[in-house]
Short mmCIF file of C-alpha atoms in Angstrom, two decimals:
data_model
loop_
_atom_site.label_atom_id
_atom_site.label_comp_id
_atom_site.label_asym_id
_atom_site.label_seq_id
_atom_site.Cartn_x
_atom_site.Cartn_y
_atom_site.Cartn_z
CA MET M 1 -0.15 -0.15 -0.33
CA ASP M 2 2.89 2.25 0.94
CA ALA M 3 4.46 1.57 -2.04
CA ILE M 4 1.33 2.29 -4.51
CA ARG M 5 0.75 4.95 -2.34
CA SER M 6 4.78 6.04 -3.14
CA GLY M 7 3.96 5.96 -6.72
CA LEU M 8 1.12 8.07 -6.87
CA ALA M 9 2.59 10.46 -5.11
CA LEU M 10 4.77 10.10 -7.59
CA VAL M 11 2.55 10.59 -10.91
CA VAL M 12 0.78 13.42 -9.07
CA PHE M 13 4.38 15.66 -9.03
CA LEU M 14 4.73 14.62 -11.86
CA SER M 15 1.72 16.06 -14.34
CA ALA M 16 1.95 18.85 -11.31
CA ALA M 17 5.78 19.53 -12.72
CA MET M 18 4.45 18.98 -16.49
CA VAL M 19 1.47 20.79 -16.46
CA PRO M 20 3.50 24.60 -16.04
CA ALA M 21 6.35 23.49 -18.74
CA ALA M 22 3.35 22.87 -21.07
CA GLU M 23 2.07 25.26 -20.77
CA LEU M 24 4.89 28.15 -20.99
CA ASP M 25 5.53 25.48 -24.34
CA ASN M 26 2.17 27.03 -25.83
CA ALA M 27 3.41 30.62 -24.04
CA ILE M 28 6.73 31.53 -26.11
CA SER M 29 6.05 28.74 -29.04
CA VAL M 30 2.19 31.81 -30.02
CA TYR M 31 4.76 34.55 -29.22
CA LYS M 32 7.01 33.48 -32.02
CA SER M 33 3.74 32.44 -34.01
CA GLY M 34 3.57 36.98 -33.37
CA ASP M 35 0.25 36.53 -32.18
CA TYR M 36 1.03 38.70 -29.25
CA ARG M 37 -2.71 39.23 -28.10
CA THR M 38 -3.12 35.51 -27.15
CA ALA M 39 1.03 35.53 -26.13
CA ILE M 40 0.20 38.21 -23.55
CA PRO M 41 -1.94 36.59 -20.77
CA LEU M 42 -0.38 33.11 -20.96
CA LEU M 43 3.12 35.11 -20.96
CA GLU M 44 2.13 36.14 -17.70
CA ALA M 45 0.51 33.69 -16.60
CA ALA M 46 4.13 32.03 -17.08
CA CYS M 47 5.64 35.13 -15.66
CA ARG M 48 4.10 34.87 -12.06
CA ARG M 49 4.94 31.03 -11.53
CA ASP M 50 8.72 31.79 -12.29
CA GLN M 51 10.12 35.44 -11.36
CA THR M 52 13.42 34.39 -12.16
CA ASP M 53 12.99 33.04 -16.18
CA GLU M 54 14.97 35.85 -18.17
CA HIS M 55 13.07 34.54 -21.68
CA VAL M 56 9.77 34.68 -19.79
CA ALA M 57 10.21 38.06 -19.31
CA ALA M 58 12.04 38.92 -22.67
CA ALA M 59 8.99 38.12 -24.56
CA LEU M 60 7.13 39.33 -22.17
CA LEU M 61 8.25 42.76 -22.59
CA SER M 62 8.47 42.60 -26.69
CA ALA M 63 5.04 41.34 -26.97
CA LEU M 64 4.42 44.45 -24.89
CA VAL M 65 6.26 46.85 -26.88
CA TYR M 66 4.10 45.04 -30.60
CA ASP M 67 0.70 45.00 -29.08
CA GLY M 68 1.41 49.05 -27.97
CA ARG M 69 1.00 48.73 -24.18
CA VAL M 70 3.00 51.80 -23.00
CA ASP M 71 2.74 52.17 -19.47
CA GLN M 72 3.00 48.10 -18.88
CA ALA M 73 5.46 47.78 -20.95
CA ALA M 74 8.02 51.02 -19.91
CA ASP M 75 7.24 48.94 -16.20
CA ALA M 76 8.30 46.39 -17.69
CA ALA M 77 11.57 47.59 -18.53
CA ASP M 78 12.76 49.50 -15.79
CA ALA M 79 11.53 46.15 -13.54
CA ASP M 80 13.64 43.56 -16.11
CA ALA M 81 16.68 46.65 -15.82
CA THR M 82 16.98 45.84 -11.91
CA ALA M 83 15.55 41.67 -12.22
CA PHE M 84 17.98 41.34 -15.24
CA PRO M 85 20.84 43.08 -15.95
CA ASN M 86 22.76 40.76 -17.72
CA SER M 87 20.62 39.04 -19.82
CA PRO M 88 21.39 40.23 -23.82
CA GLU M 89 17.54 38.29 -24.06
CA VAL M 90 16.30 41.25 -22.06
CA ILE M 91 18.57 43.45 -22.89
CA ALA M 92 16.73 42.88 -26.57
CA ALA M 93 13.63 43.27 -25.31
CA ARG M 94 14.55 47.03 -23.97
CA GLY M 95 16.06 48.12 -26.61
CA GLU M 96 13.07 47.34 -28.79
CA PHE M 97 10.79 49.35 -26.80
CA ALA M 98 13.45 51.99 -26.68
CA PHE M 99 12.61 51.98 -30.83
CA TYR M 100 9.21 52.35 -29.84
CA MET M 101 9.62 54.57 -28.05
CA SER M 102 12.10 56.41 -31.26
CA ASP M 103 15.11 56.85 -29.20
CA MET M 104 17.28 55.95 -31.66
CA PRO M 105 19.85 55.71 -29.29
CA GLU M 106 19.18 54.09 -26.49
CA ALA M 107 17.42 51.61 -28.58
CA GLU M 108 20.99 51.48 -30.85
CA ARG M 109 22.58 51.50 -27.13
CA LEU M 110 21.16 48.96 -25.71
CA PHE M 111 21.11 45.89 -29.18
CA LYS M 112 24.26 46.32 -29.68
CA ALA M 113 25.07 46.09 -25.67
CA ALA M 114 22.76 42.59 -26.09
CA VAL M 115 25.10 41.72 -29.65
CA LYS M 116 28.54 42.59 -27.44
CA LEU M 117 27.16 39.53 -24.38
CA ASN M 118 25.70 37.17 -27.17
CA GLU M 119 26.21 37.85 -30.82
CA SER M 120 23.50 34.94 -31.03
CA THR M 121 20.67 37.24 -29.82
CA PRO M 122 18.14 37.30 -32.72
CA ARG M 123 15.82 39.91 -31.69
CA ALA M 124 19.51 42.13 -31.07
CA THR M 125 20.85 41.39 -34.53
CA TYR M 126 16.91 42.10 -35.56
CA GLY M 127 16.53 45.55 -33.99
CA LEU M 128 19.74 46.35 -35.39
CA PHE M 129 18.04 45.41 -39.18
CA ARG M 130 15.20 47.74 -38.02
CA LEU M 131 18.41 51.02 -37.37
CA PHE M 132 19.61 50.16 -39.86
CA ARG M 133 17.15 50.14 -42.67
CA MET M 134 15.36 53.64 -41.33
CA ALA M 135 18.85 55.14 -41.35
CA SER M 136 19.19 54.01 -45.32
CA MET M 137 21.63 51.72 -44.40
CA TYR M 138 20.26 49.26 -46.67
CA ARG M 139 23.21 46.51 -47.80
CA THR M 140 23.97 46.82 -44.12
CA ALA M 141 20.09 46.15 -43.11
CA ARG M 142 19.72 43.30 -45.04
CA LEU M 143 22.36 41.34 -44.02
CA LEU M 144 21.25 41.58 -40.68
CA CYS M 145 17.82 40.44 -41.65
CA LEU M 146 19.13 37.62 -43.25
CA LYS M 147 21.40 36.86 -40.14
CA ALA M 148 18.37 37.18 -38.00
CA HIS M 149 16.40 34.39 -39.37
CA GLU M 150 19.05 32.53 -39.29
CA LEU M 151 19.85 32.78 -35.44
CA ASP M 152 16.50 31.83 -35.42
CA PRO M 153 14.48 30.93 -38.28
CA ASP M 154 11.00 30.24 -36.00
CA ASP M 155 10.19 34.41 -35.62
CA ALA M 156 7.19 34.75 -37.30
CA LEU M 157 8.47 38.35 -37.11
CA ILE M 158 11.46 38.32 -37.91
CA THR M 159 10.89 35.91 -40.80
CA SER M 160 7.92 39.38 -42.19
CA SER M 161 10.92 40.57 -42.84
CA TRP M 162 12.92 37.99 -45.02
CA LEU M 163 10.79 37.35 -46.62
CA ARG M 164 11.40 40.09 -48.10
CA TYR M 165 14.34 39.84 -49.16
CA LEU M 166 14.18 36.27 -51.47
CA VAL M 167 13.61 36.88 -54.52
CA PRO M 168 10.03 36.71 -56.57
CA GLU M 169 10.09 32.90 -57.72
CA ARG M 170 10.76 31.47 -53.50
CA ARG M 171 9.11 34.65 -52.49
CA LYS M 172 6.35 33.79 -53.92
CA GLU M 173 6.21 30.12 -52.93
CA LEU M 174 6.56 30.98 -49.65
CA LEU M 175 4.56 34.18 -48.22
CA GLY M 176 1.47 32.61 -49.21
CA PRO M 177 1.86 29.74 -46.60
CA PHE M 178 3.14 32.51 -44.40
CA VAL M 179 0.79 35.21 -44.31
CA ALA M 180 -2.94 31.48 -43.76
CA ALA M 181 -0.93 30.96 -41.23
CA HIS M 182 0.00 34.37 -39.30
CA PRO M 183 -3.28 36.48 -40.98
CA TRP M 184 -2.46 39.00 -38.00
CA PHE M 185 0.22 40.74 -39.64
CA TYR M 186 -1.46 40.86 -43.20
CA LYS M 187 -4.20 42.11 -41.82
CA ARG M 188 -5.40 43.65 -45.81
CA MET M 189 -3.65 42.03 -47.75
CA ALA M 190 -6.29 40.87 -50.29
CA GLN M 191 -7.48 43.99 -50.58
CA TYR M 192 -3.97 45.58 -50.85
CA GLU M 193 -3.18 42.90 -54.17
CA GLN M 194 -6.60 43.11 -55.77
CA THR M 195 -6.84 47.16 -55.63
CA THR M 196 -2.83 46.47 -56.35
CA GLY M 197 -3.93 44.34 -59.61
CA ASP M 198 -6.23 46.92 -60.92
CA VAL M 199 -4.77 49.83 -60.91
CA GLN M 200 -1.72 48.26 -63.40
CA LYS M 201 -4.36 46.67 -64.89
CA GLU M 202 -5.38 49.94 -65.72
CA LEU M 203 -1.42 51.44 -66.57
CA LYS M 204 -1.55 48.83 -69.16
CA GLU M 205 1.22 47.41 -66.89
CA GLN M 206 2.83 50.59 -68.37
CA LYS M 207 5.07 52.32 -65.67
CA ALA M 208 3.17 55.00 -63.57
CA PHE M 209 4.10 58.94 -63.30
CA GLU M 210 6.77 57.90 -66.40
CA LEU M 211 8.88 61.92 -67.38
CA VAL M 212 8.70 62.79 -70.56
CA GLY M 213 11.37 64.43 -71.32
CA GLU M 214 15.42 64.56 -70.07
CA ARG M 215 15.08 64.11 -66.28
CA LYS M 216 17.32 67.12 -65.43
CA GLU M 217 17.49 70.23 -62.76
CA ALA M 218 13.62 71.59 -62.62
CA ALA M 219 13.26 74.80 -60.84
CA LEU M 220 9.66 74.90 -59.75
CA HIS M 221 7.51 77.24 -58.40
CA LEU M 222 5.71 76.99 -55.11
CA ILE M 223 2.88 79.07 -54.31
CA TYR M 224 1.02 80.25 -50.96
CA LEU M 225 -1.71 77.99 -49.55
CA HIS M 226 -4.24 79.81 -46.55
CA ASP M 227 -6.08 78.44 -44.09
CA ASP M 228 -8.03 81.71 -44.79
CA PRO M 229 -7.21 85.50 -45.71
CA GLN M 230 -5.04 85.81 -42.86
CA ARG M 231 -3.09 82.90 -41.95
CA VAL M 232 -0.74 80.95 -44.72
CA ARG M 233 -0.98 77.15 -44.41
CA GLY M 234 2.30 76.15 -46.58
CA VAL M 235 3.08 75.43 -49.84
CA GLY M 236 2.13 74.05 -52.32
CA LEU M 237 2.13 72.96 -55.96
CA GLU M 238 0.01 73.51 -58.93
CA LEU M 239 -1.24 69.92 -61.19
CA ALA M 240 -3.38 69.65 -64.40
CA ILE M 241 -4.95 66.61 -65.33
CA GLU M 242 -4.95 65.65 -69.40
CA GLY M 243 -4.97 69.67 -69.67
CA GLY M 244 -7.84 70.93 -67.02
CA LYS M 245 -7.48 72.63 -64.32
CA ARG M 246 -4.90 73.65 -62.43
CA LEU M 247 -5.23 71.66 -58.80
CA ARG M 248 -3.50 72.79 -56.17
CA LEU M 249 -1.55 71.04 -54.05
CA LEU M 250 -0.05 71.26 -50.51
CA PHE M 251 3.91 70.46 -50.48
CA ASP M 252 4.02 68.15 -47.85
CA THR M 253 7.66 66.12 -46.67
CA GLY M 254 5.01 64.73 -44.00
CA ALA M 255 3.12 62.47 -46.32
CA SER M 256 3.64 60.99 -49.40
CA GLY M 257 2.83 59.82 -53.17
CA ILE M 258 -0.24 61.75 -54.22
CA LEU M 259 -3.42 62.57 -52.50
CA VAL M 260 -6.59 64.19 -54.32
CA THR M 261 -10.10 65.05 -53.05
CA GLN M 262 -12.76 62.77 -55.06
CA ALA M 263 -14.02 66.03 -56.86
CA ALA M 264 -10.57 66.21 -58.68
CA ILE M 265 -10.96 63.20 -59.33
CA ASP M 266 -14.62 63.65 -60.61
CA ARG M 267 -13.77 66.68 -62.48
CA ALA M 268 -10.77 64.95 -64.79
CA GLY M 269 -13.42 61.58 -66.04
CA LEU M 270 -11.36 59.82 -64.39
CA THR M 271 -12.28 56.19 -63.56
CA HIS M 272 -12.53 55.10 -59.85
CA VAL M 273 -10.29 51.68 -59.61
CA GLY M 274 -10.31 49.82 -55.94
CA SER M 275 -9.86 50.37 -52.62
CA TRP M 276 -7.56 51.88 -50.28
CA VAL M 277 -7.31 53.85 -46.60
CA ALA M 278 -5.45 56.90 -45.73
CA GLY M 279 -4.88 57.82 -41.86
CA GLY M 280 -3.25 60.95 -40.95
CA ILE M 281 -4.02 63.37 -38.27
CA GLY M 282 -7.20 63.35 -36.76
CA ASP M 283 -10.12 61.51 -34.49
CA LYS M 284 -12.26 60.04 -37.01
CA GLY M 285 -9.63 56.92 -37.82
CA LEU M 286 -9.18 56.08 -41.50
CA ARG M 287 -10.67 57.62 -44.71
CA ASN M 288 -12.30 55.50 -48.03
CA THR M 289 -9.70 55.75 -50.54
CA PHE M 290 -9.45 54.47 -54.21
CA PHE M 291 -7.74 55.28 -56.94
CA ALA M 292 -7.50 56.38 -60.42
CA VAL M 293 -4.66 56.72 -63.29
CA ALA M 294 -4.59 59.46 -66.37
CA LYS M 295 -3.11 59.76 -68.87
CA GLU M 296 -0.81 62.36 -68.80
CA CYS M 297 -0.25 65.54 -66.04
CA THR M 298 2.22 68.23 -65.64
CA ILE M 299 3.38 69.39 -62.03
CA GLY M 300 4.73 72.62 -62.09
CA THR M 301 7.16 72.28 -65.02
CA LEU M 302 6.78 68.44 -65.43
CA GLN M 303 5.16 66.61 -67.31
CA TYR M 304 4.00 62.59 -66.83
CA THR M 305 2.37 60.15 -68.66
CA ASN M 306 0.64 57.09 -66.34
CA CYS M 307 -0.62 59.18 -64.50
CA THR M 308 -2.12 57.38 -60.93
CA PHE M 309 -3.94 58.76 -58.16
CA GLU M 310 -5.55 58.66 -54.70
CA ALA M 311 -8.59 59.77 -53.43
CA THR M 312 -10.30 59.96 -50.85
CA GLU M 313 -13.62 59.13 -51.19
CA GLY M 314 -17.07 61.53 -50.87
CA LYS M 315 -17.52 65.03 -50.53
CA GLY M 316 -15.46 65.61 -47.68
CA ARG M 317 -11.97 68.17 -48.07
CA LEU M 318 -9.17 66.41 -47.06
CA ALA M 319 -7.09 69.08 -44.14
CA GLY M 320 -7.81 72.85 -45.86
CA ASP M 321 -9.06 74.23 -48.20
CA GLU M 322 -6.88 72.78 -51.28
CA ASP M 323 -6.98 70.04 -54.01
CA GLY M 324 -5.32 67.41 -52.85
CA LEU M 325 -1.52 67.17 -51.33
CA ILE M 326 1.84 65.86 -52.49
CA GLY M 327 4.28 64.00 -50.79
CA ALA M 328 8.22 65.49 -51.29
CA ASP M 329 9.21 61.92 -51.95
CA PHE M 330 6.52 61.89 -55.05
CA PHE M 331 10.69 64.05 -56.28
CA SER M 332 13.10 60.84 -54.04
CA ASP M 333 14.24 60.09 -57.66
CA TYR M 334 16.30 63.97 -57.40
CA ILE M 335 17.52 65.77 -54.11
CA LEU M 336 15.65 68.05 -53.29
CA HIS M 337 16.85 72.37 -52.48
CA ILE M 338 13.41 73.97 -50.42
CA ASP M 339 13.42 78.20 -50.82
CA PHE M 340 10.46 79.22 -48.86
CA GLN M 341 11.55 82.88 -48.61
CA LYS M 342 11.87 82.90 -52.83
CA HIS M 343 8.95 80.49 -53.63
CA THR M 344 11.50 77.51 -55.41
CA LEU M 345 11.53 74.22 -55.40
CA LEU M 346 14.92 73.19 -56.91
CA LEU M 347 15.43 69.23 -57.96
CA THR M 348 18.66 68.21 -58.83
CA PRO M 349 18.52 65.04 -60.57
CA GLN M 350 20.75 61.95 -58.04
CA PRO M 351 23.42 60.29 -60.19
CA GLU M 352 22.89 57.28 -61.87
CA ARG M 353 23.53 53.97 -60.57
CA PRO M 354 23.12 50.68 -61.65
CA GLU M 355 20.81 48.45 -59.44
CA ASN M 356 21.44 46.18 -56.80
CA PRO M 357 19.14 44.17 -54.92
CA GLN M 358 21.49 44.03 -52.02
CA GLY M 359 20.61 47.47 -52.14
CA TYR M 360 23.28 50.60 -51.20
CA ASP M 361 24.30 51.52 -48.03
CA ARG M 362 24.23 56.10 -47.19
CA THR M 363 27.58 57.82 -49.03
CA VAL M 364 27.06 60.58 -48.27
CA PRO M 365 29.32 62.52 -51.08
CA ALA M 366 31.25 65.67 -49.79
CA GLU M 367 29.17 68.99 -50.22
CA GLU M 368 26.84 66.52 -47.75
CA ALA M 369 29.48 66.02 -45.50
CA ALA M 370 27.29 68.50 -42.48
CA PHE M 371 24.00 67.84 -43.42
CA THR M 372 21.88 65.83 -40.66
CA PRO M 373 20.99 62.41 -40.64
CA VAL M 374 17.33 61.52 -40.68
CA PHE M 375 14.93 57.86 -40.03
CA ARG M 376 13.20 57.46 -43.19
CA ALA M 377 10.20 54.65 -43.08
CA GLY M 378 8.74 55.32 -46.28
CA GLY M 379 7.84 58.49 -47.58
CA HIS M 380 8.17 60.07 -44.42
CA LEU M 381 12.05 61.64 -42.75
CA TYR M 382 12.16 61.50 -39.25
CA VAL M 383 14.99 63.60 -37.13
CA SER M 384 15.99 62.21 -33.60
CA THR M 385 15.46 65.58 -31.45
CA LYS M 386 15.78 66.15 -27.58
CA VAL M 387 12.75 68.18 -25.22
CA ASN M 388 14.50 70.21 -22.77
CA GLY M 389 17.60 68.69 -22.95
CA LYS M 390 15.60 65.33 -21.52
CA ASN M 391 14.41 63.01 -23.48
CA SER M 392 14.85 61.40 -27.58
CA GLY M 393 12.00 61.43 -29.59
CA LEU M 394 12.00 61.00 -33.30
CA PHE M 395 10.10 64.45 -34.58
CA LEU M 396 8.80 64.40 -38.61
CA LEU M 397 9.81 66.43 -40.71
CA ASP M 398 5.72 68.87 -42.31
CA THR M 399 5.80 71.00 -44.68
CA GLY M 400 2.46 70.43 -44.40
CA SER M 401 1.27 71.64 -41.19
CA SER M 402 0.57 74.45 -40.08
CA LEU M 403 1.82 73.74 -36.63
CA SER M 404 4.28 72.48 -35.06
CA ASN M 405 3.36 69.41 -32.52
CA ILE M 406 4.21 67.11 -30.01
CA ASP M 407 2.71 63.98 -28.94
CA SER M 408 1.15 64.72 -25.40
CA THR M 409 2.71 60.96 -24.06
CA PHE M 410 6.06 62.04 -24.82
CA ALA M 411 5.62 66.20 -23.53
CA ARG M 412 4.42 64.57 -20.55
CA LEU M 413 8.28 63.35 -19.99
CA SER M 414 9.45 66.41 -20.23
CA THR M 415 7.97 69.51 -19.95
CA LYS M 416 3.84 70.41 -18.86
CA ILE M 417 1.40 70.80 -20.51
CA HIS M 418 -2.67 72.69 -20.37
CA GLY M 419 -5.36 72.26 -21.90
CA ASN M 420 -6.46 75.24 -24.42
CA ASP M 421 -10.05 75.24 -25.39
CA TRP M 422 -9.12 78.00 -28.15
CA LEU M 423 -6.95 75.67 -30.06
CA ARG M 424 -8.27 73.45 -33.08
CA VAL M 425 -6.33 71.16 -35.06
CA ARG M 426 -7.21 69.68 -38.00
CA GLY M 427 -6.46 66.47 -40.64
CA VAL M 428 -6.28 64.06 -43.64
CA SER M 429 -8.57 61.89 -40.31
CA GLY M 430 -11.01 64.83 -39.04
CA GLU M 431 -10.18 66.89 -36.01
CA VAL M 432 -8.67 66.40 -33.43
CA LYS M 433 -10.43 66.22 -29.98
CA ASP M 434 -8.52 66.72 -27.06
CA VAL M 435 -5.79 69.27 -27.67
CA PHE M 436 -3.29 70.85 -25.41
CA GLU M 437 -0.41 73.15 -24.73
CA ALA M 438 3.43 72.68 -24.17
CA ASP M 439 4.25 75.04 -21.59
CA LYS M 440 8.18 75.53 -22.76
CA ALA M 441 9.88 73.45 -25.30
CA GLU M 442 13.73 74.00 -26.00
CA LEU M 443 13.66 71.53 -29.30
CA GLU M 444 17.47 69.83 -29.96
CA PHE M 445 18.16 68.49 -33.53
CA GLY M 446 20.98 68.30 -35.16
CA ARG M 447 23.19 71.83 -35.01
CA PHE M 448 20.79 73.40 -34.20
CA ARG M 449 18.15 74.32 -30.83
CA GLN M 450 15.29 76.01 -30.77
CA ARG M 451 13.94 78.19 -27.57
CA ASN M 452 10.39 78.76 -26.10
CA LEU M 453 9.17 77.13 -28.91
CA GLY M 454 5.01 76.75 -28.71
CA LEU M 455 3.81 73.42 -29.32
CA THR M 456 0.89 72.37 -29.48
CA ALA M 457 0.70 68.77 -27.53
CA PHE M 458 -2.21 65.87 -29.05
CA ASN M 459 -1.90 61.53 -28.95
CA LEU M 460 0.09 61.89 -32.50
CA ASN M 461 -0.08 58.03 -32.22
CA ASN M 462 -3.79 57.23 -32.18
CA SER M 463 -3.94 54.77 -35.34
CA PRO M 464 -5.57 51.60 -35.63
CA ASP M 465 -2.97 49.63 -36.95
CA HIS M 466 0.00 48.51 -35.57
CA GLN M 467 2.85 51.49 -35.64
CA GLU M 468 6.37 50.20 -35.39
CA PHE M 469 8.00 53.23 -33.35
CA ARG M 470 6.18 56.18 -31.77
CA MET M 471 6.29 59.15 -33.84
CA ALA M 472 7.18 62.09 -30.54
CA GLY M 473 6.38 64.85 -32.82
CA ILE M 474 5.80 67.18 -35.68
CA LEU M 475 7.91 70.37 -36.80
CA GLY M 476 5.74 71.96 -39.02
CA ALA M 477 6.09 74.58 -41.49
CA PRO M 478 6.73 77.49 -38.61
CA VAL M 479 9.54 75.67 -38.01
CA LEU M 480 11.33 74.50 -41.57
CA SER M 481 10.20 77.72 -42.68
CA LEU M 482 13.40 79.58 -40.47
CA PHE M 483 15.31 77.60 -42.86
CA ARG M 484 16.26 76.43 -46.61
CA LEU M 485 15.90 72.88 -46.92
CA THR M 486 18.10 70.21 -48.75
CA ILE M 487 16.78 66.27 -48.87
CA ASP M 488 18.90 63.91 -50.12
CA TYR M 489 16.56 61.00 -50.17
CA ARG M 490 18.58 58.46 -51.13
CA ASN M 491 21.24 58.88 -48.47
CA GLY M 492 18.67 59.95 -45.63
CA VAL M 493 20.34 63.11 -45.24
CA VAL M 494 18.92 66.82 -44.98
CA ASN M 495 20.71 70.10 -44.77
CA PHE M 496 19.10 72.82 -42.45
CA ASP M 497 20.60 75.74 -43.83
CA TYR M 498 18.84 79.03 -40.67
CA ILE M 499 18.33 81.88 -42.69
CA LEU M 500 19.27 84.25 -40.41
CA ASP M 501 23.21 82.40 -40.40
CA SER M 502 22.69 83.87 -44.23
CA HIS M 503 22.82 87.33 -43.92
CA HIS M 504 25.23 87.94 -41.49
#
């Protein structure tokens, strides 16, 4: 009987030990799949059972970061720094949090510290890949992504980036099954593929915006756009579709491509093609859009064929009374020289270089040695900025914004904010409800320091979609117009030529 009791006790003990192990394996498996929202409660339970497991702590912090849970992630990052000061996995996860909060110097420091402790830390290598890609170091970024996938081929987040670097045939073979198994990474994949196919049919498989004539230096006239007769909203360019009436487009370094109103498309008699969404400043969320293709168009003195436009659905305007906006990245094949005082956009063609599937790293010519490196995400350019000498974050360069803004969450780290019932902010996604004013803000970016800058504070990070990082603020037209700007999209550098300096 004693032997039976001993045997039963052993079975119970082993079962109790095996259940947590099975649950832990499941939590890590769900985390590796990239289903972070499902993984978080599983990892939290595992952490409660064993607070000494550095792998679980790192996974939980990474999951909280990806899901955008700022307060929880901040608490976890602080606690993990104390509990696991020498764990490369935890240090890498803390780097992910710094990256998400757009503190790129701190993110780089932590990722490199993790690699120094263990060069085979997958998420540290992947974190450096994301940093280098945003820093226009595309060749190095590609190598880092390939290495990260080699270190952990089961990490779905790493795999989702790795797939982009495969040859088209191999990517096509693997992408379908991967998307089916990881739908949380590809929320609008079917809609995107359908619309892309529809637009390509309308283009008859030809290249969009084919420049007529030789690509050479061009000077485009910038026009003033107003919110009202007394207030300048920004500068713009004129667009004519198939010889029609000239449209006024806000010239916007904080936007990408060309977005116009439905009225502009309908007046031109163009067919609505596909469906997509666009978002921006405002609390109304994403707006439905469609595309349209014109045989030809002119932008300033430049003429193009196969012109493709995105347009907002319905009668609503964009943010102001302009007909649309044009992102500065539309001219990314050129070096852009923006002179607000002379109302001129000078375009200098980039030197030709052969296609390279491995990508190019940033190469800064001698004449750009004093330029400020910036971070690029899609068509957007961000400059690392310190507020009141304290916290560092990424501020969007946005000539299309009539105000300079700071994210309300980021603002609380370095200054005081208070409500202002008179402030009104409106963007592509409608009006902003909760608007605040920062007491005092001193901004440092590049070689410059702007004191006593009035900043409007509100939530700049309310997108319903996943964000790679949180935008800390916006350098709008009031700040950027103090400079002559030279933008080199290819190499990810910007020159801020302070106008008053050149007058001395």
